[in-house]
Coordinates of N, CA, C and O in Angstrom, one line a residue:
Q1 N 109.6 41.5 -93.5 CA 109.6 43.2 -93.3 C 107.6 43.4 -93.2 O 107.7 43.0 -94.5
V2 N 107.7 44.0 -92.6 CA 105.7 43.9 -93.1 C 106.1 45.2 -93.9 O 107.0 46.5 -94.2
Q3 N 105.0 45.4 -95.1 CA 104.1 46.4 -95.6 C 102.8 47.0 -95.1 O 101.9 46.8 -95.2
L4 N 102.8 48.3 -95.1 CA 102.0 49.2 -94.6 C 101.9 50.7 -95.9 O 102.5 51.3 -95.4
V5 N 101.2 50.1 -96.6 CA 101.5 51.8 -98.0 C 100.0 52.1 -97.8 O 99.3 51.7 -98.6
E6 N 99.7 53.3 -97.5 CA 98.0 54.1 -97.5 C 97.9 54.7 -98.8 O 99.4 55.4 -99.2
S7 N 97.1 54.4 -99.2 CA 97.5 55.6 -100.6 C 95.9 56.5 -100.5 O 94.8 55.6 -100.2
G8 N 95.5 57.7 -101.8 CA 93.8 57.7 -101.9 C 93.5 59.0 -101.3 O 92.5 59.6 -101.3
G9 N 94.7 59.5 -99.4 CA 94.4 60.9 -99.6 C 94.7 62.1 -100.1 O 95.0 62.3 -102.0
G10 N 93.9 63.5 -99.9 CA 94.0 64.6 -100.5 C 94.3 65.9 -100.2 O 92.8 65.6 -98.7
L11 N 92.9 67.2 -100.8 CA 92.2 68.2 -100.6 C 91.0 68.1 -100.8 O 90.6 67.7 -102.3
V12 N 89.8 68.0 -99.9 CA 88.4 67.5 -100.5 C 87.8 68.8 -100.1 O 88.7 69.4 -98.6
Q13 N 86.8 69.5 -99.9 CA 86.2 70.7 -100.1 C 85.1 69.9 -98.2 O 84.9 68.7 -98.8
P14 N 84.7 70.6 -97.7 CA 83.6 70.2 -96.5 C 82.6 69.2 -97.6 O 81.7 70.3 -98.2
G15 N 82.1 68.0 -97.1 CA 80.9 67.6 -97.9 C 81.0 67.0 -98.9 O 80.5 66.0 -99.1
G16 N 82.4 66.7 -98.9 CA 82.7 65.9 -100.3 C 83.6 64.6 -99.5 O 83.3 64.0 -98.3
S17 N 83.8 63.9 -100.9 CA 84.2 61.9 -100.4 C 85.9 61.9 -100.8 O 86.2 62.7 -101.4
L18 N 86.2 61.3 -100.2 CA 87.6 60.6 -100.3 C 87.8 58.6 -100.1 O 87.1 58.5 -98.8
R19 N 88.6 58.1 -101.0 CA 88.6 56.5 -100.4 C 90.3 56.4 -100.4 O 90.5 56.8 -101.4
L20 N 90.3 56.3 -99.2 CA 91.7 55.3 -98.6 C 92.0 54.0 -99.0 O 90.9 53.4 -98.7
S21 N 93.2 53.8 -99.6 CA 93.4 52.5 -99.2 C 95.0 52.2 -99.2 O 95.6 52.8 -98.7
C22 N 95.3 50.8 -98.4 CA 96.2 50.6 -97.6 C 96.4 48.6 -98.8 O 95.8 48.1 -98.7
A23 N 97.5 49.2 -98.9 CA 98.2 47.4 -99.6 C 99.2 47.1 -98.0 O 100.2 47.7 -97.5
A24 N 98.7 45.9 -97.6 CA 99.0 45.5 -96.1 C 100.7 44.6 -96.8 O 99.6 43.7 -97.4
S25 N 101.1 44.0 -96.4 CA 101.8 42.1 -95.9 C 100.8 41.2 -95.2 O 99.8 41.7 -95.1
T26 N 100.9 40.8 -96.8 CA 99.9 39.0 -95.7 C 100.0 39.1 -94.3 O 99.4 38.6 -93.3
S27 N 101.2 38.9 -94.0 CA 102.1 38.1 -93.0 C 101.1 39.3 -91.6 O 100.8 38.5 -90.8
I28 N 100.6 40.7 -91.7 CA 100.3 41.3 -90.9 C 98.4 41.6 -91.0 O 98.0 41.3 -90.4
F29 N 98.3 41.0 -92.5 CA 96.6 40.8 -92.5 C 95.6 40.0 -92.3 O 94.9 40.0 -91.8
S30 N 96.4 39.1 -93.3 CA 96.0 37.3 -92.8 C 95.2 36.8 -91.6 O 95.6 36.9 -90.7
G31 N 94.1 36.8 -91.8 CA 93.4 36.7 -90.6 C 94.3 37.5 -89.0 O 92.8 37.1 -88.2
N32 N 93.9 38.5 -89.3 CA 93.6 39.5 -88.4 C 92.7 40.7 -88.6 O 92.2 41.0 -89.7
T33 N 92.7 41.3 -87.4 CA 92.0 42.4 -87.5 C 92.6 43.4 -87.9 O 93.7 44.0 -87.1
M34 N 92.1 44.6 -88.8 CA 92.7 45.4 -89.8 C 92.1 47.2 -89.1 O 91.0 46.9 -89.2
G35 N 92.9 47.9 -89.0 CA 92.3 49.1 -87.8 C 92.7 50.5 -88.9 O 93.7 49.9 -90.2
W36 N 92.0 51.7 -89.2 CA 92.0 52.7 -89.8 C 92.6 53.6 -88.7 O 91.8 53.4 -87.8
Y37 N 93.6 54.4 -88.4 CA 94.0 55.3 -87.3 C 94.0 56.5 -88.6 O 94.3 56.8 -89.5
R38 N 94.0 58.1 -87.8 CA 94.1 59.4 -87.9 C 94.9 59.9 -87.1 O 94.9 59.6 -85.8
Q39 N 95.8 60.8 -87.4 CA 96.6 61.3 -86.1 C 96.8 63.2 -86.6 O 96.7 63.9 -88.2
A40 N 95.2 63.9 -86.2 CA 95.5 65.2 -86.3 C 96.7 66.2 -85.7 O 97.5 65.7 -84.9
P41 N 97.2 67.2 -86.7 CA 98.1 68.4 -86.2 C 97.9 68.1 -84.6 O 97.0 69.0 -83.4
G42 N 99.2 68.1 -83.4 CA 98.8 68.3 -82.3 C 98.0 67.5 -81.3 O 98.3 67.6 -80.2
K43 N 98.2 66.3 -81.7 CA 96.7 65.6 -81.1 C 98.0 63.9 -81.7 O 98.6 63.7 -82.1
E44 N 96.9 63.2 -80.5 CA 97.5 61.9 -80.3 C 96.4 61.2 -81.8 O 96.0 61.6 -82.2
R45 N 97.4 59.6 -82.3 CA 97.0 58.5 -83.1 C 95.7 58.1 -82.4 O 95.5 58.2 -81.3
E46 N 94.6 58.3 -82.9 CA 93.2 57.7 -82.3 C 93.2 56.7 -83.6 O 92.7 56.6 -84.8
L47 N 92.0 55.6 -82.9 CA 90.8 54.7 -84.0 C 90.7 55.2 -84.5 O 89.8 56.2 -83.9
V48 N 90.0 55.0 -85.9 CA 88.9 55.4 -86.8 C 88.1 54.4 -87.1 O 86.6 54.5 -86.3
A49 N 88.3 53.4 -87.0 CA 87.2 52.0 -87.6 C 88.1 50.5 -87.3 O 89.3 50.8 -87.6
F50 N 88.3 49.6 -87.0 CA 88.1 48.5 -87.2 C 87.3 47.5 -88.5 O 85.9 47.4 -88.0
I51 N 87.7 46.6 -88.5 CA 87.3 45.2 -89.3 C 87.9 43.9 -88.9 O 88.9 43.8 -89.3
R52 N 87.2 43.1 -88.9 CA 87.8 41.5 -88.6 C 87.5 40.6 -89.6 O 87.0 41.4 -90.8
P53 N 88.3 39.6 -89.6 CA 88.4 38.7 -91.1 C 86.8 38.3 -91.3 O 86.7 38.1 -92.7
S54 N 86.2 38.7 -89.9 CA 85.3 38.3 -90.9 C 83.8 39.4 -90.8 O 82.7 38.8 -91.6
D55 N 84.4 40.3 -91.5 CA 83.6 41.2 -91.5 C 83.0 42.6 -90.9 O 82.3 43.2 -91.3
T56 N 83.3 41.6 -89.4 CA 82.4 42.0 -88.8 C 83.3 44.0 -88.6 O 84.3 43.9 -88.6
T57 N 82.3 45.2 -88.2 CA 82.9 46.4 -87.7 C 82.9 47.0 -86.6 O 82.0 46.5 -86.3
Y58 N 83.8 48.5 -86.6 CA 83.9 49.3 -85.5 C 83.3 50.6 -85.8 O 84.6 50.6 -86.8
Y59 N 83.4 51.7 -85.6 CA 83.4 53.0 -85.8 C 83.6 53.7 -84.9 O 82.4 53.6 -84.2
T60 N 84.4 54.8 -84.8 CA 84.5 55.6 -83.6 C 83.4 56.3 -83.5 O 82.8 57.3 -85.0
D61 N 82.5 57.2 -82.6 CA 81.0 57.6 -82.8 C 81.5 58.4 -84.0 O 80.6 59.4 -84.8
T62 N 82.6 59.5 -83.8 CA 82.3 60.9 -84.7 C 82.3 60.5 -86.2 O 82.4 61.3 -87.2
V63 N 82.9 59.1 -87.0 CA 82.6 59.4 -88.4 C 81.7 57.9 -88.9 O 81.4 57.8 -89.6
K64 N 80.9 57.7 -87.7 CA 79.9 56.8 -87.8 C 78.7 57.3 -88.5 O 78.0 58.3 -88.5
G65 N 78.1 56.3 -89.9 CA 77.1 57.5 -91.0 C 78.0 57.6 -91.9 O 77.2 58.0 -93.1
R66 N 79.3 58.4 -91.5 CA 80.2 58.9 -92.7 C 80.9 57.8 -93.6 O 81.4 58.2 -94.7
F67 N 81.8 57.0 -92.6 CA 82.7 55.9 -93.5 C 82.2 54.3 -93.5 O 81.7 54.3 -92.6
T68 N 82.9 54.3 -94.1 CA 82.6 52.6 -94.1 C 84.1 52.0 -94.3 O 85.2 52.5 -95.5
I69 N 84.5 50.8 -93.6 CA 85.7 49.8 -93.3 C 85.4 49.2 -94.3 O 84.6 48.4 -94.5
S70 N 86.1 48.4 -95.4 CA 86.4 47.4 -96.1 C 87.5 46.9 -96.2 O 88.6 47.6 -96.2
R71 N 87.2 45.3 -96.7 CA 88.9 44.6 -96.3 C 89.0 43.5 -97.9 O 87.1 43.3 -98.0
D72 N 89.9 43.7 -98.8 CA 90.2 42.6 -99.8 C 90.7 41.4 -99.2 O 92.4 41.5 -99.4
N73 N 90.7 40.0 -98.8 CA 91.2 39.5 -98.7 C 92.0 39.0 -98.9 O 93.4 38.4 -99.0
A74 N 91.7 38.5 -100.8 CA 92.9 37.9 -101.7 C 93.8 38.9 -102.1 O 94.6 38.7 -102.1
K75 N 93.8 40.3 -101.6 CA 94.6 41.4 -102.0 C 94.9 42.3 -101.1 O 96.3 43.2 -101.0
S76 N 95.0 41.0 -99.8 CA 95.4 42.1 -98.1 C 95.0 43.4 -98.7 O 95.9 44.1 -98.1
A77 N 94.3 44.0 -99.0 CA 94.0 45.7 -99.1 C 92.8 45.7 -98.4 O 91.6 44.7 -97.6
L78 N 92.9 47.0 -98.0 CA 92.3 47.7 -96.6 C 91.6 48.8 -97.3 O 92.2 49.2 -97.9
Y79 N 90.5 48.8 -97.2 CA 89.8 50.6 -97.8 C 88.9 51.2 -96.8 O 88.7 51.0 -96.0
L80 N 88.8 52.8 -97.3 CA 87.9 53.4 -96.0 C 87.6 54.6 -97.1 O 88.3 54.9 -97.4
Q81 N 86.0 54.5 -97.1 CA 85.2 55.0 -97.7 C 85.3 56.3 -96.7 O 83.9 55.7 -96.1
M82 N 85.3 57.5 -97.3 CA 84.7 58.7 -96.1 C 83.5 59.6 -96.8 O 84.8 60.2 -98.3
N83 N 82.6 59.5 -96.7 CA 81.8 60.6 -96.8 C 81.7 61.8 -95.9 O 81.7 62.2 -95.1
N84 N 80.7 62.9 -97.0 CA 80.2 63.8 -95.8 C 82.0 64.6 -94.6 O 81.6 64.6 -93.9
L85 N 82.8 64.0 -95.8 CA 84.0 64.8 -94.6 C 83.8 66.4 -94.7 O 83.2 67.4 -95.2
Q86 N 84.1 66.7 -93.1 CA 84.2 67.7 -92.5 C 85.6 67.6 -92.1 O 86.8 67.4 -91.7
P87 N 86.1 69.5 -91.7 CA 87.4 69.9 -91.6 C 87.8 69.0 -90.0 O 89.4 68.7 -90.5
E88 N 86.9 68.8 -89.3 CA 87.8 68.2 -88.1 C 87.6 66.8 -88.6 O 88.9 65.9 -87.6
D89 N 87.9 66.3 -89.5 CA 88.4 64.9 -89.7 C 90.1 65.2 -90.8 O 90.9 64.0 -90.7
T90 N 90.7 66.4 -90.9 CA 91.4 66.5 -91.4 C 92.5 65.9 -90.7 O 92.7 66.1 -89.0
A91 N 93.6 65.1 -91.2 CA 94.8 64.1 -90.5 C 95.3 63.4 -91.3 O 94.9 63.3 -92.6
V92 N 96.8 62.6 -90.7 CA 97.2 62.0 -91.5 C 96.4 60.2 -91.1 O 96.1 60.5 -89.9
Y93 N 95.9 59.8 -92.4 CA 95.8 58.7 -91.9 C 96.3 57.1 -92.0 O 97.1 57.2 -93.3
Y94 N 96.7 56.3 -91.1 CA 97.4 55.0 -91.2 C 96.5 53.9 -91.1 O 95.1 53.5 -90.5
C95 N 97.0 52.7 -91.6 CA 96.1 51.7 -91.4 C 97.3 50.7 -90.9 O 98.3 51.0 -91.1
N96 N 96.4 49.9 -89.7 CA 97.9 48.9 -89.3 C 96.9 48.1 -88.8 O 95.5 47.8 -88.6
G97 N 98.0 47.0 -87.8 CA 96.9 45.8 -87.3 C 96.2 46.4 -85.8 O 96.2 47.2 -85.4
Y98 N 95.0 46.0 -85.6 CA 94.1 46.5 -84.5 C 94.4 46.0 -82.8 O 94.8 46.7 -82.2
S99 N 95.1 45.0 -83.4 CA 95.3 44.5 -82.5 C 96.9 45.0 -81.2 O 98.0 45.1 -82.6
P100 N 97.6 45.6 -80.4 CA 98.6 46.2 -79.8 C 99.6 44.9 -79.6 O 101.2 44.8 -80.3
T101 N 99.2 43.5 -79.8 CA 100.2 42.1 -79.6 C 100.7 42.4 -81.2 O 101.5 42.3 -81.1
I102 N 99.6 42.2 -81.9 CA 99.6 41.8 -83.6 C 101.1 42.9 -83.9 O 101.9 43.0 -84.9
R103 N 100.5 44.2 -83.3 CA 101.6 45.2 -83.7 C 103.3 45.0 -83.3 O 104.2 45.5 -84.2
A104 N 102.7 44.9 -82.1 CA 104.5 44.5 -81.5 C 105.1 43.8 -82.1 O 106.3 43.8 -82.1
R105 N 104.5 42.7 -82.8 CA 105.1 41.4 -83.6 C 105.6 41.8 -84.7 O 107.0 41.3 -85.1
F106 N 105.4 42.9 -85.2 CA 106.3 43.8 -86.3 C 106.4 45.0 -85.9 O 106.9 45.8 -86.9
G107 N 107.2 44.9 -84.5 CA 108.2 46.4 -84.3 C 107.6 47.1 -83.9 O 107.6 48.2 -84.1
N108 N 106.3 47.5 -84.1 CA 105.6 48.7 -83.9 C 105.6 49.8 -85.3 O 105.4 50.9 -84.7
Y109 N 105.8 48.7 -86.3 CA 106.3 49.6 -87.8 C 105.0 49.8 -88.1 O 103.9 50.1 -88.2
W110 N 104.9 51.6 -88.8 CA 103.9 52.6 -89.5 C 103.9 52.7 -90.2 O 105.5 52.9 -91.1
G111 N 103.1 52.6 -91.5 CA 103.6 53.0 -92.2 C 103.8 54.7 -92.8 O 104.1 55.7 -91.9
Q112 N 104.0 55.2 -94.1 CA 103.8 57.1 -94.0 C 102.8 57.6 -93.9 O 102.5 58.8 -93.6
G113 N 101.4 56.9 -93.9 CA 100.3 57.1 -93.9 C 100.0 58.1 -95.1 O 101.0 58.2 -96.2
T114 N 98.8 59.1 -94.9 CA 98.0 59.6 -96.2 C 97.3 60.7 -95.8 O 96.8 60.5 -95.2
Q115 N 97.6 61.9 -96.5 CA 96.9 62.8 -96.0 C 95.9 63.0 -96.7 O 95.9 63.4 -97.4
V116 N 94.6 63.9 -95.2 CA 93.6 64.2 -95.5 C 93.2 65.4 -94.8 O 93.6 65.7 -93.9
T117 N 93.2 66.9 -95.9 CA 92.4 67.9 -95.8 C 91.3 68.5 -96.1 O 91.2 68.2 -97.5
V118 N 90.8 68.8 -95.7 CA 89.1 69.2 -95.7 C 89.1 70.5 -95.1 O 88.7 70.3 -94.5
S119 N 89.4 71.4 -96.5 CA 89.1 72.7 -96.3 C 88.1 73.5 -97.4 O 88.1 72.9 -98.4
S120 N 87.8 74.3 -97.0 CA 87.0 75.4 -98.3 C 88.0 76.0 -99.1 O 87.6 77.1 -99.9

């Protein structure tokens, strides 16, 4: 059974920072590209960033220069450092495999996510 446990969310003022963490099962993490996703109220879930096992990264345009994704392969942990947060970053944030094939292998399971709220 796959484990994806996100943490680190909270309420922060515009311009503030948060660091999200994801504890994943080795089965889904090891050797796979991992991603952070977010879902805002009334919107579809979207990809925020992904990181390959080689540590090469991708960011969606709206977070480039503000967010940094990283991984600790020894701990099967994924991180997202979020700086200069803005109200439009408000969403529930999830981690998961980047590849739809990988996600399907684990029954398209998603963890509970962690709520990030940016508001003054």
